[in-house]
mmCIF file of C-alpha atoms in Angstrom:
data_model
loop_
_atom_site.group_PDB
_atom_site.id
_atom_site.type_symbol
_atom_site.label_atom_id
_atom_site.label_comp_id
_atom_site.label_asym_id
_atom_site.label_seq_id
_atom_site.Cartn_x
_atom_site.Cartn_y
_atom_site.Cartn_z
ATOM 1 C CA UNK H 1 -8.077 13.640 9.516
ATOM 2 C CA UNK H 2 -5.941 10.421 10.022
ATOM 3 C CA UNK H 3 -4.211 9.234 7.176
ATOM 4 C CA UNK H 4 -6.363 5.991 7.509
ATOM 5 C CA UNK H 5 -9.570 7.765 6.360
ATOM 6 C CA UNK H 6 -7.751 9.525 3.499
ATOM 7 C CA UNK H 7 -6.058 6.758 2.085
ATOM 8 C CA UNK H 8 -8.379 4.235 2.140
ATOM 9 C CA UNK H 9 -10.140 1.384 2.040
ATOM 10 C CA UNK H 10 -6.727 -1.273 2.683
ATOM 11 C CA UNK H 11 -6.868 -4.581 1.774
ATOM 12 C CA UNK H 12 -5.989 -6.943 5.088
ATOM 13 C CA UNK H 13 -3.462 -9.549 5.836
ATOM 14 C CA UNK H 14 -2.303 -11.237 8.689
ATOM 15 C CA UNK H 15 1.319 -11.278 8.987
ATOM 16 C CA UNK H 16 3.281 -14.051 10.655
ATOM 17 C CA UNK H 17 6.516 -13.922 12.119
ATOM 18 C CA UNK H 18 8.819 -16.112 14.389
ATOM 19 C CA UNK H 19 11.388 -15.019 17.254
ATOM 20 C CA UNK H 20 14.555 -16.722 17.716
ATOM 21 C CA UNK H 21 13.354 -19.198 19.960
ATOM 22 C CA UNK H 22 10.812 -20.075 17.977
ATOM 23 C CA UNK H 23 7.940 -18.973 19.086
ATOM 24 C CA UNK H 24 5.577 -17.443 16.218
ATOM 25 C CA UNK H 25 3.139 -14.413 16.354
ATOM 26 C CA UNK H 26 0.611 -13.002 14.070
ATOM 27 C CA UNK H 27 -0.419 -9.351 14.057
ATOM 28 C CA UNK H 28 -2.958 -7.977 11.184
ATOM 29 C CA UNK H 29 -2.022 -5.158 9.191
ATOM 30 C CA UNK H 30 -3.756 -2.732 6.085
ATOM 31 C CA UNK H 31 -1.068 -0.628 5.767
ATOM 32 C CA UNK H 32 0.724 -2.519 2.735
ATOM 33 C CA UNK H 33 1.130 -2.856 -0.979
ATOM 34 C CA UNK H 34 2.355 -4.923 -3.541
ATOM 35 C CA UNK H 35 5.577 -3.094 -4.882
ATOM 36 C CA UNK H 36 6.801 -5.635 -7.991
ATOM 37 C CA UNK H 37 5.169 -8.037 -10.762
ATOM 38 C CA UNK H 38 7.791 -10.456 -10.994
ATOM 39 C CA UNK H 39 10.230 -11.282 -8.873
ATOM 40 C CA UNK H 40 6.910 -10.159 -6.735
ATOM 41 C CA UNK H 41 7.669 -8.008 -3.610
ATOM 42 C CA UNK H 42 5.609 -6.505 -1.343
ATOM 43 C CA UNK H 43 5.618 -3.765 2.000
ATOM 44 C CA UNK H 44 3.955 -3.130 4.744
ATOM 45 C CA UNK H 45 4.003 -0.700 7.632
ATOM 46 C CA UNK H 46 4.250 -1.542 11.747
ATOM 47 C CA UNK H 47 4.997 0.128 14.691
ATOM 48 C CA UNK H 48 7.918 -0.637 16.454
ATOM 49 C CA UNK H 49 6.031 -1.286 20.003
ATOM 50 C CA UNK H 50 4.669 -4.382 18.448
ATOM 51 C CA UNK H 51 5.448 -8.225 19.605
ATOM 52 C CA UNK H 52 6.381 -8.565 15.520
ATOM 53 C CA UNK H 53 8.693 -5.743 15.503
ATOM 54 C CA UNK H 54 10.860 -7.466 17.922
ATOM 55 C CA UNK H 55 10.597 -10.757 16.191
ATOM 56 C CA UNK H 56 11.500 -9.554 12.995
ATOM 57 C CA UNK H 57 14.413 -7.893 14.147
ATOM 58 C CA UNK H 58 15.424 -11.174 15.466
ATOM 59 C CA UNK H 59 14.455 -13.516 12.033
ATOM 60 C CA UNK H 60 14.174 -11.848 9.048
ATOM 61 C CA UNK H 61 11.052 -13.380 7.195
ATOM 62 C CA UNK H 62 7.472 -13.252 7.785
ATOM 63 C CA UNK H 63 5.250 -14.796 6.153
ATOM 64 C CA UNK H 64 1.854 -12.476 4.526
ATOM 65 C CA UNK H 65 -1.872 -14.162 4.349
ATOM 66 C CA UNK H 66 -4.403 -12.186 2.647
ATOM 67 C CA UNK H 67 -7.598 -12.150 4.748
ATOM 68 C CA UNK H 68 -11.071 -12.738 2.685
ATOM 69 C CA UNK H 69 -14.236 -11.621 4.254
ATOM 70 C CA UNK H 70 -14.864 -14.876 6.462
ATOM 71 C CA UNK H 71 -11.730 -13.574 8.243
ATOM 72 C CA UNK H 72 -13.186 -10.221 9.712
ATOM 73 C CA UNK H 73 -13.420 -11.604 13.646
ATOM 74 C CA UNK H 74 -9.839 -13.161 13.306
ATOM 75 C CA UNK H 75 -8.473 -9.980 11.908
ATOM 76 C CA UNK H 76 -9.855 -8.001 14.554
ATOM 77 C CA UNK H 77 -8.246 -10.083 16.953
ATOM 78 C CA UNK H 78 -4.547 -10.507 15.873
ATOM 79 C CA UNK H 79 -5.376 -6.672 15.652
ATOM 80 C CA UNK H 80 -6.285 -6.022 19.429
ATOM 81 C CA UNK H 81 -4.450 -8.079 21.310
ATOM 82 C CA UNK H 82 -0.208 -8.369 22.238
ATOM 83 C CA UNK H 83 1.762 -11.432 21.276
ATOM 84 C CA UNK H 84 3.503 -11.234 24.229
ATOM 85 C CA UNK H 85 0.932 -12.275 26.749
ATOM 86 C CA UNK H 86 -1.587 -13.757 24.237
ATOM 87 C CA UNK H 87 -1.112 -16.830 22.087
ATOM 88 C CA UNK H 88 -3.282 -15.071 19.155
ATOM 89 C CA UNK H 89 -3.070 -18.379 16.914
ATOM 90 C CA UNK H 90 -5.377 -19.956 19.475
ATOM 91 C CA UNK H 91 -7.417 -17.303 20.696
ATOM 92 C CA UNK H 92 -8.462 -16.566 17.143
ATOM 93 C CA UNK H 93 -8.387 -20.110 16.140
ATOM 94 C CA UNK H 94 -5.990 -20.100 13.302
ATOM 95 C CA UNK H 95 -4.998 -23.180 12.100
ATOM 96 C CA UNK H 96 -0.966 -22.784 11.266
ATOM 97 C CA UNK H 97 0.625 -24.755 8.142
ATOM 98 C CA UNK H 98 4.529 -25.047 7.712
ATOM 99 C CA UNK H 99 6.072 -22.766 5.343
ATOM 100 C CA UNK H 100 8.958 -24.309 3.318
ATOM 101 C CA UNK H 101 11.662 -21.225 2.403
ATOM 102 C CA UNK H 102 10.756 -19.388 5.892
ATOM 103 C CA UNK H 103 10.550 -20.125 9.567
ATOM 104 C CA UNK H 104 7.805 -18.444 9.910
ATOM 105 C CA UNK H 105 4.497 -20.676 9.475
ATOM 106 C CA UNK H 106 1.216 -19.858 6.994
ATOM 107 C CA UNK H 107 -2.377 -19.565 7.896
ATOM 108 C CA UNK H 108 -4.272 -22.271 6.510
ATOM 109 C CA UNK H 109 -7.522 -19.950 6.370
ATOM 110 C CA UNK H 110 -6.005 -17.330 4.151
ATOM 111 C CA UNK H 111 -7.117 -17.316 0.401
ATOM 112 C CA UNK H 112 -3.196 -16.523 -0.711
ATOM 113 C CA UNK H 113 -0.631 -16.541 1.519
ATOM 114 C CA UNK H 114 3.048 -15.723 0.468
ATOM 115 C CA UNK H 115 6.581 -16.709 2.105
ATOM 116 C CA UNK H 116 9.037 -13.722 2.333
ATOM 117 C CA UNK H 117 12.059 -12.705 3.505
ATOM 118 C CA UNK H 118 13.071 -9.508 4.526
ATOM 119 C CA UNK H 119 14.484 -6.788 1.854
ATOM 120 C CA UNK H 120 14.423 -3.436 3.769
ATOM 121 C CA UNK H 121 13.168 -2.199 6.959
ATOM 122 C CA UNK H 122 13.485 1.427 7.771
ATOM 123 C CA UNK H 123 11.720 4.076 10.374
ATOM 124 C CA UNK H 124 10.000 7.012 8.755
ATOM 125 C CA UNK H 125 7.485 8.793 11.259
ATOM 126 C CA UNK H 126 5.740 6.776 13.885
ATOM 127 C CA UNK H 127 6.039 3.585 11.638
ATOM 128 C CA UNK H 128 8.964 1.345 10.311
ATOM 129 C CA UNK H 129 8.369 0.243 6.436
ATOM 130 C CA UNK H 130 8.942 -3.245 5.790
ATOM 131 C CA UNK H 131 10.061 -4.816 2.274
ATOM 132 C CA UNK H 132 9.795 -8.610 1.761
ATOM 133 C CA UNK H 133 10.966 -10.707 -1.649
ATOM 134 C CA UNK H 134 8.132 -13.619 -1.964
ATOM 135 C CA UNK H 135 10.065 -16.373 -2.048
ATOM 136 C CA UNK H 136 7.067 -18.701 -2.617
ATOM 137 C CA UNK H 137 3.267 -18.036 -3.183
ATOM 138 C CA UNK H 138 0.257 -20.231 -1.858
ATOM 139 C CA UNK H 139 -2.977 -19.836 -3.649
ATOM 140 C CA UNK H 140 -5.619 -21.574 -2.248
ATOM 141 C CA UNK H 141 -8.200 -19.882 -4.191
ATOM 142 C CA UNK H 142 -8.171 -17.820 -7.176
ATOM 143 C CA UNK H 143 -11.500 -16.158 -6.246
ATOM 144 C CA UNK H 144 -12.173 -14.637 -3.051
ATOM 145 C CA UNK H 145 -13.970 -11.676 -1.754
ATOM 146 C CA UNK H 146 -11.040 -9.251 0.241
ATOM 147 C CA UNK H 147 -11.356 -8.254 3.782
ATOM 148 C CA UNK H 148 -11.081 -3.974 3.581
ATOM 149 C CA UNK H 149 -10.341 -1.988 6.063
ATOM 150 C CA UNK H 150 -10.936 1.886 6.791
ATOM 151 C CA UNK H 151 -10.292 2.940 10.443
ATOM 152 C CA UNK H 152 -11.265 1.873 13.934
ATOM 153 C CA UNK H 153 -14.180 -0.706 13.223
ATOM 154 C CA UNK H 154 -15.076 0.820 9.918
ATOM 155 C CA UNK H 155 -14.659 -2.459 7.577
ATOM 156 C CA UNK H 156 -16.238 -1.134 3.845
ATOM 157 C CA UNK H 157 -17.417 -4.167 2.036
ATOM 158 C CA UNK H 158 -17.158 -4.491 -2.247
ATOM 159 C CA UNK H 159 -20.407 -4.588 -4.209
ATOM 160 C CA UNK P 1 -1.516 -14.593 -10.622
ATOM 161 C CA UNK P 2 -0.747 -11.078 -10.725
ATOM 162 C CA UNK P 3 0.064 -9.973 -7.427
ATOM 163 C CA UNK P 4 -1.761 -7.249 -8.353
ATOM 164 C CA UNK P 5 -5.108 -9.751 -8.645
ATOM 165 C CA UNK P 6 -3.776 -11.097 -4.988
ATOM 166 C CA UNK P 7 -3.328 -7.598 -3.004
ATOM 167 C CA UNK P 8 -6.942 -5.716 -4.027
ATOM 168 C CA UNK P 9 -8.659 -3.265 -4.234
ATOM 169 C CA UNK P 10 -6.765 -0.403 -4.285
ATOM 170 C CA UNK P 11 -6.967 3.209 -3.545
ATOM 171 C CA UNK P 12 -6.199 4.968 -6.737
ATOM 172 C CA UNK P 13 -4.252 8.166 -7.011
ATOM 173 C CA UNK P 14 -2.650 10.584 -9.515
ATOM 174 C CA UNK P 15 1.350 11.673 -8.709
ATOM 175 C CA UNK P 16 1.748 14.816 -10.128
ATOM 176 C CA UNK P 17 6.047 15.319 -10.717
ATOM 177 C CA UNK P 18 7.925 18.216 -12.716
ATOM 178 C CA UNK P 19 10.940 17.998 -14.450
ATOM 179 C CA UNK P 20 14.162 20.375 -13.875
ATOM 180 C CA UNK P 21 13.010 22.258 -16.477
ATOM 181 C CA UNK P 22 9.355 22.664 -14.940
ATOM 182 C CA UNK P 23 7.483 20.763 -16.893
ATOM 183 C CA UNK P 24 4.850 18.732 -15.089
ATOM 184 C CA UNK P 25 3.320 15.302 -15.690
ATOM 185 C CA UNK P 26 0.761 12.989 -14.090
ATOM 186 C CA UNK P 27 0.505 9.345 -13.062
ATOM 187 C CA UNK P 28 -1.851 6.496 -12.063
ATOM 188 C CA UNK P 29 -0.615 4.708 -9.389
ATOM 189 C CA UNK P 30 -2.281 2.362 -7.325
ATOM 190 C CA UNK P 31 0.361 0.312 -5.749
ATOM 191 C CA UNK P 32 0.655 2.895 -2.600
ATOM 192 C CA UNK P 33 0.347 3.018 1.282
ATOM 193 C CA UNK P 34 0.102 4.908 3.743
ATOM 194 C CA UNK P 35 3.354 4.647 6.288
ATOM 195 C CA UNK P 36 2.925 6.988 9.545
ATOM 196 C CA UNK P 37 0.444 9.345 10.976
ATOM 197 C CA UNK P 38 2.366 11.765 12.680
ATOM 198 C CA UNK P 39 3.912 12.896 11.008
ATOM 199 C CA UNK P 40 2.485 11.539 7.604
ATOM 200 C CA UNK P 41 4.174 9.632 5.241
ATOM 201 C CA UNK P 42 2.900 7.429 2.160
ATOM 202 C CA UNK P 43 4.418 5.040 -0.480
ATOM 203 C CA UNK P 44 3.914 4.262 -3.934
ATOM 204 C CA UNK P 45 5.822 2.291 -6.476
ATOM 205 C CA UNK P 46 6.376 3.254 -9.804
ATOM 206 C CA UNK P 47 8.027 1.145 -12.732
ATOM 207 C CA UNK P 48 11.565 3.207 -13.932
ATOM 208 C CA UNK P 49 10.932 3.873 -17.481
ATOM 209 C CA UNK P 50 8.108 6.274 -16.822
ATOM 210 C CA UNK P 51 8.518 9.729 -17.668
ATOM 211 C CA UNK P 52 7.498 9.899 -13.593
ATOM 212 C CA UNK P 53 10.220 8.526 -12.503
ATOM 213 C CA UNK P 54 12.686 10.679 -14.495
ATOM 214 C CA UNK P 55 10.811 13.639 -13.173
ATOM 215 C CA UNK P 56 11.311 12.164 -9.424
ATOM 216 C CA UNK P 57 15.244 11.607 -10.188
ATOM 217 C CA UNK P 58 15.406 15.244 -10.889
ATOM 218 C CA UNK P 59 13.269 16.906 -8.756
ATOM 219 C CA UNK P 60 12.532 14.990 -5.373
ATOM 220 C CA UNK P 61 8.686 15.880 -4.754
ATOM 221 C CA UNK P 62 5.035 15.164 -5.768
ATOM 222 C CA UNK P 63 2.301 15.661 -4.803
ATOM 223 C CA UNK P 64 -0.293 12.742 -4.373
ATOM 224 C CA UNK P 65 -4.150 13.392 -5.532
ATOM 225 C CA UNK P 66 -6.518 10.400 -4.053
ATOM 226 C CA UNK P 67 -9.051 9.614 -6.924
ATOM 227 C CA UNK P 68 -12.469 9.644 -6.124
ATOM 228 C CA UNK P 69 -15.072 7.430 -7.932
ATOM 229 C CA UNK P 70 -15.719 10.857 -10.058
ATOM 230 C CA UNK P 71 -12.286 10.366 -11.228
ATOM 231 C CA UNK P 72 -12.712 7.171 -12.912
ATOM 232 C CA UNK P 73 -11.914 8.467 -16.711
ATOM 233 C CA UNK P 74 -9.284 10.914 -15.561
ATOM 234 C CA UNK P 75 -7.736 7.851 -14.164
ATOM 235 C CA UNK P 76 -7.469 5.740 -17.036
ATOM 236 C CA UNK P 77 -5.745 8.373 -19.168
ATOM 237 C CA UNK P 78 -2.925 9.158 -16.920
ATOM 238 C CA UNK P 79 -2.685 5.158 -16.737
ATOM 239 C CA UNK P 80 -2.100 5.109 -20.614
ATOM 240 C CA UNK P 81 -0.590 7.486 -21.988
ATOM 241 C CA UNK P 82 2.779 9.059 -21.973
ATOM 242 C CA UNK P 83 4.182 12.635 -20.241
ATOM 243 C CA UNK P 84 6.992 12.002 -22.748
ATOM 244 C CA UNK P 85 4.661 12.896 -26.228
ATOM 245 C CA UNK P 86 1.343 14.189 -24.119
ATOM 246 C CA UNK P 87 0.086 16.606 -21.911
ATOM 247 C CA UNK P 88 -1.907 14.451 -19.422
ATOM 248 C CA UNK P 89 -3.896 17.531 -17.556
ATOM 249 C CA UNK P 90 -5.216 18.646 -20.977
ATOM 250 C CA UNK P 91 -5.847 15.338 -22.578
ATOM 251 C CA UNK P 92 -7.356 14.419 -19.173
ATOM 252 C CA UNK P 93 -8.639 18.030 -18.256
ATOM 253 C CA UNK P 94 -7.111 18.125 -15.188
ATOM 254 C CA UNK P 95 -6.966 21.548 -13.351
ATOM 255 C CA UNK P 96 -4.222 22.270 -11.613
ATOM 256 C CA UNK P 97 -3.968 24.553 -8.673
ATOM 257 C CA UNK P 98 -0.152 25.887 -6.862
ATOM 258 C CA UNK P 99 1.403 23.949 -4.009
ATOM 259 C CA UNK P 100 2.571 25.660 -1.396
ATOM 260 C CA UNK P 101 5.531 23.849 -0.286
ATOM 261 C CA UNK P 102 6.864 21.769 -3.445
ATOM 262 C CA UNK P 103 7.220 22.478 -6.731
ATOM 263 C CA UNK P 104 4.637 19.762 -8.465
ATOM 264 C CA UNK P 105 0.943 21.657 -8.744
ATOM 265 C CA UNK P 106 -1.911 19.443 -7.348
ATOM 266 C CA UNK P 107 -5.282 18.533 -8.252
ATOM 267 C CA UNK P 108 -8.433 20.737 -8.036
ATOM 268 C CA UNK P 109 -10.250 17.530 -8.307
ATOM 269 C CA UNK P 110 -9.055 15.798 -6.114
ATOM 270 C CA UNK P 111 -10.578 15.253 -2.888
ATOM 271 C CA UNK P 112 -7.725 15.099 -1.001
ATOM 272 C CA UNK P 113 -4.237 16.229 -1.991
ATOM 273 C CA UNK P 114 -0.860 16.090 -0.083
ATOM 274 C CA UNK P 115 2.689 17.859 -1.221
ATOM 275 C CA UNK P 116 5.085 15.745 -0.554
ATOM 276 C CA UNK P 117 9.051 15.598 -0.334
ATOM 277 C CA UNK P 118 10.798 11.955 -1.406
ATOM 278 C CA UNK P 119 12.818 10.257 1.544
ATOM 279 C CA UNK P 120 13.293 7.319 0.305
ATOM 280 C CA UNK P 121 13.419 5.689 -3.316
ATOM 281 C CA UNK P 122 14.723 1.839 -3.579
ATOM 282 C CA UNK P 123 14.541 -0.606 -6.574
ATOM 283 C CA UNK P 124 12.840 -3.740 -5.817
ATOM 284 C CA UNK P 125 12.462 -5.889 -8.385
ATOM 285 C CA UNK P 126 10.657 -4.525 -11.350
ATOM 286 C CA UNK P 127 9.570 -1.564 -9.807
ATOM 287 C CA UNK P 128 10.712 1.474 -7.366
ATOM 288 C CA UNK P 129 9.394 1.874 -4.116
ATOM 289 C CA UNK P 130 9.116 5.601 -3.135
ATOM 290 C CA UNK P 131 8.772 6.916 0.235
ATOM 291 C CA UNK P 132 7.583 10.826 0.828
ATOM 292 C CA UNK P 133 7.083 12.662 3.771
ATOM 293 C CA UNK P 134 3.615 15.129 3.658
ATOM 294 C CA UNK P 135 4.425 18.848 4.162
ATOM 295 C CA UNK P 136 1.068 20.133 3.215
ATOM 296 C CA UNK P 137 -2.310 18.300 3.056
ATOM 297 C CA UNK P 138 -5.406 19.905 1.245
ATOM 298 C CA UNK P 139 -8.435 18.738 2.310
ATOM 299 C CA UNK P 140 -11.699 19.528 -0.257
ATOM 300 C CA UNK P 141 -14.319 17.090 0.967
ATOM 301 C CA UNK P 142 -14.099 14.815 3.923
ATOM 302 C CA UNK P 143 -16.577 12.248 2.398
ATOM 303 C CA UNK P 144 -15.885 10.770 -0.456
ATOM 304 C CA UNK P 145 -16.196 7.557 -2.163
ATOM 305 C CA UNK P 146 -12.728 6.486 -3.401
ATOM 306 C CA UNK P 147 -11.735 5.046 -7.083
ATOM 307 C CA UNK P 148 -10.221 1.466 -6.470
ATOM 308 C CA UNK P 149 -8.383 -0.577 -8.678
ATOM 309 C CA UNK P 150 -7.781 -4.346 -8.973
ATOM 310 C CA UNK P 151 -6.491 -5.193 -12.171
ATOM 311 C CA UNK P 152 -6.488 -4.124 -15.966
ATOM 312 C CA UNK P 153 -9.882 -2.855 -16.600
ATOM 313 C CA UNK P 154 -11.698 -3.872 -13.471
ATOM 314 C CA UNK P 155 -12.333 -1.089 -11.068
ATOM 315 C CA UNK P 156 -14.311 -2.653 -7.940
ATOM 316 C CA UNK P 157 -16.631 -0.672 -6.673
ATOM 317 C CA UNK P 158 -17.737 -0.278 -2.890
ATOM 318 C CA UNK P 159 -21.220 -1.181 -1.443
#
């Protein structure tokens, strides 16, 4: 059994990063948590074969927007394809909005979206762990249904 | 907002940790992750004043019981009370069976159970992240319907 379908269902967010020439990605990701209340932090997981890997070696912020049901298609997406080859913003039609403590721009879509910069980053397994500081939160509504992931296209809804 | 009202539902799951002396104790935790898949490795986060986290600073395992929505009552006990003044696994009846490769017992209940070794444990903020690597998994039922948690008493349930 896959960790995925043990520890499960994930909440969703898209995370966006930046390289250092400025060019931004987004890649989605369930495998994240909040860590801390207040100052808020939170983690999340990658592999280090992914566009965002490289980019947040390069800048050290990201910035993490909390996908709500609508956003199932665009999740799917930013999941599937590379950033390398693939300007995911578009093909998934995600509007961007400027950030104003990170490089890294927001997604307009998301219900809450938060700025961070990056705490800790270290391998363990096939994954690196990622720890960001929220430097600045976005809440564009207070009441949202959340996106939830399982594995492959298993996507449990709430009641 | 709570980030904890921003970053839902949860999985749910009960750490069970044991002192030097060998005295156990069980958490609630629902701030967790999963990391890698091979091998596995999860996260949770756990504020320091528990009786937990003493436990973890002496004796660097746990083992981590996934809640199922069975689990619901057992839950909110080992949310609320103490290790310090109370035995959780009575108060909660809780039956605990031997792990094989750490010292911490795990969960009969439990539908799925991993031992686990701590690689990792970092403040952040208000809380402690903490990182552990699975030696052993114990798998009792694949199917299961997991206990999630979004914030005080509000357990969302899945459709």
């Amino acid at each position: 059994m896959r960790v995925s379908q043990q520890i499960f269902p994930r909440a969703v967010a898209l995370i966006v990063t930046i390289s250092k020439d400025g060019e931004p990605n987004v890649m989605t990701a369930s495998f994240l948590m909040p860590i801390s209340f207040e100052p808020k932090y939170l983690a999340f997981s990658i592999t280090p074969t992914r566009h965002t890997f490289k980019n947040l070696k390069e800048v050290k912020e990201f910035t993490f927007n909390i996908c709500d049901e609508s956003m199932l298609e665009e999740a799917k997406i930013c999941g599937s394809y590379s950033g390398r080859d693939t300007d995911k913003f578009k093909l998934a039609k995600l509007e961007k909005e400027s950030s104003s403590q990170v490089k890294p721009p927001l997604l307009k879509k998301s219900p809450v979206s938060f700025e961070c910069r990056v705490e800790g980053m270290k391998e363990f397994g096939d994954h690196w762990l990622v720890v960001g500081r929220v430097l600045k939160e976005h809440v564009r509504e207070e009441e949202f249904i959340p996106l939830l992931h399982k594995s492959g296209d298993i996507f449990p809804r709430l009641k």
